[in-house]
Amino acid sequence: MFSTHPPTKLVAVEEQRVHNIQTVIDTFRKAIDDMYVTTRFTNQRHHYRTKELKRQFKEANSSFMNCTILLEHLTSSLNKARENLARVDDALEVLSHDSTKSDKKRAALVTKQSDRVACIKKAVKQIKLLKNKRDQEEILWRQKAKLIFDECQKQEVKRLDLMKKTLLDFTQAMQIKDQQTVDHIYLTLAKDIQTKQNSKTDVEWWAKVYGAIEEEEVLENDEIDTSGHEQDDDTV
């Protein structure tokens, strides 16, 4: 799998690690692109379910909100009708103490009073029915809202799980699967440095490259070193 040279082996190990990390990054980017889409005109990114969930939320809430708004209008109309009735009652009270006013004027006020009372009774009945309907719509709305909320939670769990998986994959990608191989590479490298690196030979090689000494001088020096070692051996 690897070259026989330890440095080359280390490069291969690191290249594999970089490849593994890049694979995790590419996988995460693809998942994000699938999860967050770009809008056509604004180029803003949002979750692919956002538009649909907003639509469901709006539809689920519309009936309840319509009942609430209509109930507010009816309540406001009822309050105005009661104020108008109070003014008619006051006018009749004043008229009852004024004998100069005609019966026709009194009859008109009585008719207006009856109309106000009928209007109030009708509004009260409508409000009662509408309150019952609103209560029912609120129950349905809460049920639908809970389902939508549950779906939102599921999507959030998917997002968090993606982040968790990516972090775990990244951690694993950073690790070296065969640590023994790396340890062996370093041991081999240390052994090569210790046994194969010769400072004197390196210096003479560079001296020869730059023309400071001739090839024959290098050979003579080697022979001297060899003979010196042989004499040492005889002495021992």
PDB file of C-alpha atoms in Angstrom:
ATOM      1  CA  MET A   1       0.000   0.000   0.000  1.00  0.00           C
ATOM      2  CA  PHE A   2       2.762   2.431   0.958  1.00  0.00           C
ATOM      3  CA  SER A   3       6.204   3.122  -0.469  1.00  0.00           C
ATOM      4  CA  THR A   4       9.208   1.602   1.281  1.00  0.00           C
ATOM      5  CA  HIS A   5      10.411   5.113   2.220  1.00  0.00           C
ATOM      6  CA  PRO A   6       8.998   6.276   5.599  1.00  0.00           C
ATOM      7  CA  PRO A   7       8.493   9.948   4.562  1.00  0.00           C
ATOM      8  CA  THR A   8       6.521   8.814   1.531  1.00  0.00           C
ATOM      9  CA  LYS A   9       4.442   6.575   3.763  1.00  0.00           C
ATOM     10  CA  LEU A  10       3.668   9.500   6.067  1.00  0.00           C
ATOM     11  CA  VAL A  11       2.598  11.610   3.108  1.00  0.00           C
ATOM     12  CA  ALA A  12       0.285   8.806   1.991  1.00  0.00           C
ATOM     13  CA  VAL A  13      -1.225   8.577   5.481  1.00  0.00           C
ATOM     14  CA  GLU A  14      -1.842  12.333   5.639  1.00  0.00           C
ATOM     15  CA  GLU A  15      -3.266  12.397   2.120  1.00  0.00           C
ATOM     16  CA  GLN A  16      -5.718   9.672   3.111  1.00  0.00           C
ATOM     17  CA  ARG A  17      -6.674  11.646   6.204  1.00  0.00           C
ATOM     18  CA  VAL A  18      -7.231  14.801   4.131  1.00  0.00           C
ATOM     19  CA  HIS A  19      -9.325  12.771   1.681  1.00  0.00           C
ATOM     20  CA  ASN A  20     -11.464  11.419   4.521  1.00  0.00           C
ATOM     21  CA  ILE A  21     -12.013  14.910   5.937  1.00  0.00           C
ATOM     22  CA  GLN A  22     -12.925  16.300   2.517  1.00  0.00           C
ATOM     23  CA  THR A  23     -15.432  13.466   2.073  1.00  0.00           C
ATOM     24  CA  VAL A  24     -17.115  14.446   5.351  1.00  0.00           C
ATOM     25  CA  ILE A  25     -17.216  18.102   4.268  1.00  0.00           C
ATOM     26  CA  ASP A  26     -18.682  17.259   0.850  1.00  0.00           C
ATOM     27  CA  THR A  27     -21.320  15.011   2.416  1.00  0.00           C
ATOM     28  CA  PHE A  28     -22.302  17.730   4.884  1.00  0.00           C
ATOM     29  CA  ARG A  29     -22.530  20.387   2.168  1.00  0.00           C
ATOM     30  CA  LYS A  30     -24.785  18.170   0.060  1.00  0.00           C
ATOM     31  CA  ALA A  31     -27.046  17.507   3.056  1.00  0.00           C
ATOM     32  CA  ILE A  32     -27.230  21.248   3.797  1.00  0.00           C
ATOM     33  CA  ASP A  33     -28.015  22.049   0.160  1.00  0.00           C
ATOM     34  CA  ASP A  34     -30.827  19.493   0.247  1.00  0.00           C
ATOM     35  CA  MET A  35     -32.157  20.806   3.555  1.00  0.00           C
ATOM     36  CA  TYR A  36     -31.885  24.555   2.850  1.00  0.00           C
ATOM     37  CA  VAL A  37     -33.089  25.722  -0.560  1.00  0.00           C
ATOM     38  CA  THR A  38     -32.507  29.107  -2.188  1.00  0.00           C
ATOM     39  CA  THR A  39     -35.460  31.324  -3.041  1.00  0.00           C
ATOM     40  CA  ARG A  40     -35.848  32.348  -6.667  1.00  0.00           C
ATOM     41  CA  PHE A  41     -35.736  36.136  -6.343  1.00  0.00           C
ATOM     42  CA  THR A  42     -34.114  36.967  -2.996  1.00  0.00           C
ATOM     43  CA  ASN A  43     -31.373  34.300  -3.081  1.00  0.00           C
ATOM     44  CA  GLN A  44     -32.022  33.729   0.609  1.00  0.00           C
ATOM     45  CA  ARG A  45     -31.767  30.213   1.994  1.00  0.00           C
ATOM     46  CA  HIS A  46     -34.464  28.629   4.115  1.00  0.00           C
ATOM     47  CA  HIS A  47     -35.495  25.152   5.216  1.00  0.00           C
ATOM     48  CA  TYR A  48     -37.211  23.222   2.449  1.00  0.00           C
ATOM     49  CA  ARG A  49     -40.304  22.661   4.655  1.00  0.00           C
ATOM     50  CA  THR A  50     -40.616  26.278   5.848  1.00  0.00           C
ATOM     51  CA  LYS A  51     -43.006  27.462   3.132  1.00  0.00           C
ATOM     52  CA  GLU A  52     -45.285  24.430   3.450  1.00  0.00           C
ATOM     53  CA  LEU A  53     -45.403  24.562   7.252  1.00  0.00           C
ATOM     54  CA  LYS A  54     -46.197  28.288   7.182  1.00  0.00           C
ATOM     55  CA  ARG A  55     -49.052  27.610   4.773  1.00  0.00           C
ATOM     56  CA  GLN A  56     -50.425  24.859   7.013  1.00  0.00           C
ATOM     57  CA  PHE A  57     -50.140  27.106  10.050  1.00  0.00           C
ATOM     58  CA  LYS A  58     -51.972  29.939   8.329  1.00  0.00           C
ATOM     59  CA  GLU A  59     -54.767  27.668   7.103  1.00  0.00           C
ATOM     60  CA  ALA A  60     -55.148  25.998  10.497  1.00  0.00           C
ATOM     61  CA  ASN A  61     -55.368  29.364  12.228  1.00  0.00           C
ATOM     62  CA  SER A  62     -57.617  31.127   9.705  1.00  0.00           C
ATOM     63  CA  SER A  63     -61.015  29.837  10.942  1.00  0.00           C
ATOM     64  CA  PHE A  64     -60.212  30.573  14.573  1.00  0.00           C
ATOM     65  CA  MET A  65     -58.911  34.043  13.715  1.00  0.00           C
ATOM     66  CA  ASN A  66     -61.956  34.818  11.558  1.00  0.00           C
ATOM     67  CA  CYS A  67     -64.262  33.908  14.452  1.00  0.00           C
ATOM     68  CA  THR A  68     -62.211  36.030  16.829  1.00  0.00           C
ATOM     69  CA  ILE A  69     -62.277  39.075  14.533  1.00  0.00           C
ATOM     70  CA  LEU A  70     -66.012  38.718  13.856  1.00  0.00           C
ATOM     71  CA  LEU A  71     -66.674  38.352  17.581  1.00  0.00           C
ATOM     72  CA  GLU A  72     -64.809  41.602  18.226  1.00  0.00           C
ATOM     73  CA  HIS A  73     -66.937  43.392  15.616  1.00  0.00           C
ATOM     74  CA  LEU A  74     -70.191  42.015  17.068  1.00  0.00           C
ATOM     75  CA  THR A  75     -69.156  42.962  20.591  1.00  0.00           C
ATOM     76  CA  SER A  76     -68.348  46.479  19.425  1.00  0.00           C
ATOM     77  CA  SER A  77     -71.726  46.706  17.640  1.00  0.00           C
ATOM     78  CA  LEU A  78     -73.504  45.461  20.778  1.00  0.00           C
ATOM     79  CA  ASN A  79     -71.850  48.133  22.892  1.00  0.00           C
ATOM     80  CA  LYS A  80     -72.914  50.836  20.432  1.00  0.00           C
ATOM     81  CA  ALA A  81     -76.481  49.471  20.372  1.00  0.00           C
ATOM     82  CA  ARG A  82     -76.620  49.622  24.157  1.00  0.00           C
ATOM     83  CA  GLU A  83     -75.356  53.192  24.116  1.00  0.00           C
ATOM     84  CA  ASN A  84     -78.034  54.123  21.579  1.00  0.00           C
ATOM     85  CA  LEU A  85     -80.704  52.423  23.696  1.00  0.00           C
ATOM     86  CA  ALA A  86     -79.536  54.345  26.729  1.00  0.00           C
ATOM     87  CA  ARG A  87     -79.930  57.630  24.827  1.00  0.00           C
ATOM     88  CA  VAL A  88     -83.447  56.654  23.706  1.00  0.00           C
ATOM     89  CA  ASP A  89     -84.345  55.707  27.288  1.00  0.00           C
ATOM     90  CA  ASP A  90     -83.086  59.078  28.482  1.00  0.00           C
ATOM     91  CA  ALA A  91     -85.101  60.857  25.808  1.00  0.00           C
ATOM     92  CA  LEU A  92     -88.269  59.001  26.833  1.00  0.00           C
ATOM     93  CA  GLU A  93     -87.589  59.832  30.464  1.00  0.00           C
ATOM     94  CA  VAL A  94     -87.340  63.517  29.634  1.00  0.00           C
ATOM     95  CA  LEU A  95     -90.413  63.320  27.414  1.00  0.00           C
ATOM     96  CA  SER A  96     -92.484  61.743  30.188  1.00  0.00           C
ATOM     97  CA  HIS A  97     -92.066  64.912  32.250  1.00  0.00           C
ATOM     98  CA  ASP A  98     -92.885  67.255  29.375  1.00  0.00           C
ATOM     99  CA  SER A  99     -96.606  67.469  28.619  1.00  0.00           C
ATOM    100  CA  THR A 100     -96.042  69.836  25.730  1.00  0.00           C
ATOM    101  CA  LYS A 101     -94.562  67.111  23.513  1.00  0.00           C
ATOM    102  CA  SER A 102     -96.946  65.327  21.155  1.00  0.00           C
ATOM    103  CA  ASP A 103     -97.912  61.691  21.324  1.00  0.00           C
ATOM    104  CA  LYS A 104     -96.422  61.280  17.869  1.00  0.00           C
ATOM    105  CA  LYS A 105     -92.993  62.217  19.202  1.00  0.00           C
ATOM    106  CA  ARG A 106     -93.416  59.799  22.067  1.00  0.00           C
ATOM    107  CA  ALA A 107     -94.511  56.978  19.733  1.00  0.00           C
ATOM    108  CA  ALA A 108     -91.467  57.526  17.545  1.00  0.00           C
ATOM    109  CA  LEU A 109     -89.162  57.183  20.533  1.00  0.00           C
ATOM    110  CA  VAL A 110     -90.951  54.045  21.713  1.00  0.00           C
ATOM    111  CA  THR A 111     -90.554  52.506  18.257  1.00  0.00           C
ATOM    112  CA  LYS A 112     -86.879  53.418  18.241  1.00  0.00           C
ATOM    113  CA  GLN A 113     -86.533  51.926  21.707  1.00  0.00           C
ATOM    114  CA  SER A 114     -88.119  48.661  20.559  1.00  0.00           C
ATOM    115  CA  ASP A 115     -85.780  48.527  17.565  1.00  0.00           C
ATOM    116  CA  ARG A 116     -82.735  49.038  19.799  1.00  0.00           C
ATOM    117  CA  VAL A 117     -83.871  46.291  22.164  1.00  0.00           C
ATOM    118  CA  ALA A 118     -84.459  43.891  19.265  1.00  0.00           C
ATOM    119  CA  CYS A 119     -81.054  44.751  17.829  1.00  0.00           C
ATOM    120  CA  ILE A 120     -79.391  44.087  21.180  1.00  0.00           C
ATOM    121  CA  LYS A 121     -81.144  40.750  21.621  1.00  0.00           C
ATOM    122  CA  LYS A 122     -80.105  39.691  18.139  1.00  0.00           C
ATOM    123  CA  ALA A 123     -76.478  40.709  18.761  1.00  0.00           C
ATOM    124  CA  VAL A 124     -76.405  38.868  22.094  1.00  0.00           C
ATOM    125  CA  LYS A 125     -77.714  35.712  20.418  1.00  0.00           C
ATOM    126  CA  GLN A 126     -75.167  35.988  17.585  1.00  0.00           C
ATOM    127  CA  ILE A 127     -72.339  36.551  20.033  1.00  0.00           C
ATOM    128  CA  LYS A 128     -73.343  33.512  22.060  1.00  0.00           C
ATOM    129  CA  LEU A 129     -73.398  31.296  18.961  1.00  0.00           C
ATOM    130  CA  LEU A 130     -70.155  32.751  17.688  1.00  0.00           C
ATOM    131  CA  LYS A 131     -68.427  32.206  21.031  1.00  0.00           C
ATOM    132  CA  ASN A 132     -69.390  28.542  20.907  1.00  0.00           C
ATOM    133  CA  LYS A 133     -68.075  28.269  17.361  1.00  0.00           C
ATOM    134  CA  ARG A 134     -64.888  30.098  18.283  1.00  0.00           C
ATOM    135  CA  ASP A 135     -64.311  27.708  21.208  1.00  0.00           C
ATOM    136  CA  GLN A 136     -64.694  24.743  18.854  1.00  0.00           C
ATOM    137  CA  GLU A 137     -62.376  26.330  16.296  1.00  0.00           C
ATOM    138  CA  GLU A 138     -59.834  27.003  19.031  1.00  0.00           C
ATOM    139  CA  ILE A 139     -59.821  23.316  19.975  1.00  0.00           C
ATOM    140  CA  LEU A 140     -59.306  22.326  16.333  1.00  0.00           C
ATOM    141  CA  TRP A 141     -56.674  25.015  15.920  1.00  0.00           C
ATOM    142  CA  ARG A 142     -54.703  23.773  18.917  1.00  0.00           C
ATOM    143  CA  GLN A 143     -54.840  20.201  17.617  1.00  0.00           C
ATOM    144  CA  LYS A 144     -53.596  21.248  14.175  1.00  0.00           C
ATOM    145  CA  ALA A 145     -50.986  23.553  15.682  1.00  0.00           C
ATOM    146  CA  LYS A 146     -49.634  20.696  17.788  1.00  0.00           C
ATOM    147  CA  LEU A 147     -49.289  18.499  14.700  1.00  0.00           C
ATOM    148  CA  ILE A 148     -47.451  21.293  12.899  1.00  0.00           C
ATOM    149  CA  PHE A 149     -45.247  21.863  15.935  1.00  0.00           C
ATOM    150  CA  ASP A 150     -44.473  18.133  16.104  1.00  0.00           C
ATOM    151  CA  GLU A 151     -43.414  18.238  12.448  1.00  0.00           C
ATOM    152  CA  CYS A 152     -41.196  21.249  13.171  1.00  0.00           C
ATOM    153  CA  GLN A 153     -39.603  19.344  16.031  1.00  0.00           C
ATOM    154  CA  LYS A 154     -38.948  16.357  13.766  1.00  0.00           C
ATOM    155  CA  GLN A 155     -37.196  18.615  11.266  1.00  0.00           C
ATOM    156  CA  GLU A 156     -35.153  20.198  14.041  1.00  0.00           C
ATOM    157  CA  VAL A 157     -34.147  16.744  15.325  1.00  0.00           C
ATOM    158  CA  LYS A 158     -33.001  15.849  11.791  1.00  0.00           C
ATOM    159  CA  ARG A 159     -30.934  19.033  11.652  1.00  0.00           C
ATOM    160  CA  LEU A 160     -29.334  18.390  15.041  1.00  0.00           C
ATOM    161  CA  ASP A 161     -28.719  14.736  14.163  1.00  0.00           C
ATOM    162  CA  LEU A 162     -26.982  15.862  10.977  1.00  0.00           C
ATOM    163  CA  MET A 163     -24.702  18.142  12.984  1.00  0.00           C
ATOM    164  CA  LYS A 164     -23.996  15.368  15.488  1.00  0.00           C
ATOM    165  CA  LYS A 165     -23.236  12.820  12.760  1.00  0.00           C
ATOM    166  CA  THR A 166     -21.008  15.293  10.922  1.00  0.00           C
ATOM    167  CA  LEU A 167     -19.002  16.028  14.069  1.00  0.00           C
ATOM    168  CA  LEU A 168     -18.594  12.309  14.757  1.00  0.00           C
ATOM    169  CA  ASP A 169     -17.609  11.616  11.136  1.00  0.00           C
ATOM    170  CA  PHE A 170     -15.152  14.511  11.239  1.00  0.00           C
ATOM    171  CA  THR A 171     -13.629  13.180  14.467  1.00  0.00           C
ATOM    172  CA  GLN A 172     -13.246   9.731  12.934  1.00  0.00           C
ATOM    173  CA  ALA A 173     -11.812  11.185   9.735  1.00  0.00           C
ATOM    174  CA  MET A 174      -9.165  13.002  11.778  1.00  0.00           C
ATOM    175  CA  GLN A 175      -8.074   9.737  13.357  1.00  0.00           C
ATOM    176  CA  ILE A 176      -5.625   7.312  11.779  1.00  0.00           C
ATOM    177  CA  LYS A 177      -7.253   3.917  11.505  1.00  0.00           C
ATOM    178  CA  ASP A 178      -4.015   1.921  11.611  1.00  0.00           C
ATOM    179  CA  GLN A 179      -1.985   3.663  14.282  1.00  0.00           C
ATOM    180  CA  GLN A 180       0.434   0.724  14.382  1.00  0.00           C
ATOM    181  CA  THR A 181       1.382   1.443  10.785  1.00  0.00           C
ATOM    182  CA  VAL A 182       2.203   5.055  11.654  1.00  0.00           C
ATOM    183  CA  ASP A 183       4.188   3.970  14.709  1.00  0.00           C
ATOM    184  CA  HIS A 184       6.128   1.550  12.507  1.00  0.00           C
ATOM    185  CA  ILE A 185       6.814   4.328  10.005  1.00  0.00           C
ATOM    186  CA  TYR A 186       8.268   6.577  12.714  1.00  0.00           C
ATOM    187  CA  LEU A 187      10.352   3.744  14.180  1.00  0.00           C
ATOM    188  CA  THR A 188      11.710   2.888  10.729  1.00  0.00           C
ATOM    189  CA  LEU A 189      12.457   6.551  10.066  1.00  0.00           C
ATOM    190  CA  ALA A 190      14.297   6.889  13.376  1.00  0.00           C
ATOM    191  CA  LYS A 191      16.279   3.718  12.658  1.00  0.00           C
ATOM    192  CA  ASP A 192      17.256   4.951   9.183  1.00  0.00           C
ATOM    193  CA  ILE A 193      18.405   8.271  10.623  1.00  0.00           C
ATOM    194  CA  GLN A 194      20.462   6.492  13.255  1.00  0.00           C
ATOM    195  CA  THR A 195      22.064   3.851  11.005  1.00  0.00           C
ATOM    196  CA  LYS A 196      22.209   5.394   7.529  1.00  0.00           C
ATOM    197  CA  GLN A 197      22.911   9.051   8.169  1.00  0.00           C
ATOM    198  CA  ASN A 198      26.696   9.753   8.252  1.00  0.00           C
ATOM    199  CA  SER A 199      27.677  13.359   8.849  1.00  0.00           C
ATOM    200  CA  LYS A 200      31.267  12.908   7.569  1.00  0.00           C
ATOM    201  CA  THR A 201      30.071  11.282   4.358  1.00  0.00           C
ATOM    202  CA  ASP A 202      27.518  14.037   3.813  1.00  0.00           C
ATOM    203  CA  VAL A 203      30.124  16.766   4.294  1.00  0.00           C
ATOM    204  CA  GLU A 204      32.548  15.096   1.880  1.00  0.00           C
ATOM    205  CA  TRP A 205      29.785  14.598  -0.681  1.00  0.00           C
ATOM    206  CA  TRP A 206      28.899  18.285  -0.636  1.00  0.00           C
ATOM    207  CA  ALA A 207      32.594  19.192  -0.779  1.00  0.00           C
ATOM    208  CA  LYS A 208      32.951  17.036  -3.878  1.00  0.00           C
ATOM    209  CA  VAL A 209      29.839  18.607  -5.435  1.00  0.00           C
ATOM    210  CA  TYR A 210      31.270  22.108  -4.993  1.00  0.00           C
ATOM    211  CA  GLY A 211      34.718  20.996  -6.193  1.00  0.00           C
ATOM    212  CA  ALA A 212      36.443  21.563  -2.875  1.00  0.00           C
ATOM    213  CA  ILE A 213      37.976  18.060  -2.927  1.00  0.00           C
ATOM    214  CA  GLU A 214      38.529  15.399  -5.554  1.00  0.00           C
ATOM    215  CA  GLU A 215      37.030  11.914  -5.695  1.00  0.00           C
ATOM    216  CA  GLU A 216      40.472  10.396  -4.974  1.00  0.00           C
ATOM    217  CA  GLU A 217      40.732  12.329  -1.742  1.00  0.00           C
ATOM    218  CA  VAL A 218      37.435  10.923  -0.590  1.00  0.00           C
ATOM    219  CA  LEU A 219      38.644   7.393  -1.340  1.00  0.00           C
ATOM    220  CA  GLU A 220      41.956   8.000   0.449  1.00  0.00           C
ATOM    221  CA  ASN A 221      40.122   9.298   3.499  1.00  0.00           C
ATOM    222  CA  ASP A 222      37.938   6.197   3.470  1.00  0.00           C
ATOM    223  CA  GLU A 223      41.030   3.966   3.293  1.00  0.00           C
ATOM    224  CA  ILE A 224      42.654   5.822   6.187  1.00  0.00           C
ATOM    225  CA  ASP A 225      39.532   5.421   8.261  1.00  0.00           C
ATOM    226  CA  THR A 226      39.400   1.736   7.396  1.00  0.00           C
ATOM    227  CA  SER A 227      43.055   1.091   8.227  1.00  0.00           C
ATOM    228  CA  GLY A 228      42.725   3.000  11.448  1.00  0.00           C
ATOM    229  CA  HIS A 229      39.827   0.808  12.504  1.00  0.00           C
ATOM    230  CA  GLU A 230      41.847  -2.331  11.591  1.00  0.00           C
ATOM    231  CA  GLN A 231      44.775  -1.197  13.775  1.00  0.00           C
ATOM    232  CA  ASP A 232      42.394  -0.568  16.611  1.00  0.00           C
ATOM    233  CA  ASP A 233      41.028  -4.061  16.175  1.00  0.00           C
ATOM    234  CA  ASP A 234      44.569  -5.573  16.294  1.00  0.00           C
ATOM    235  CA  THR A 235      45.368  -3.614  19.407  1.00  0.00           C
ATOM    236  CA  VAL A 236      42.293  -4.896  21.080  1.00  0.00           C
TER     237      VAL A 236
END
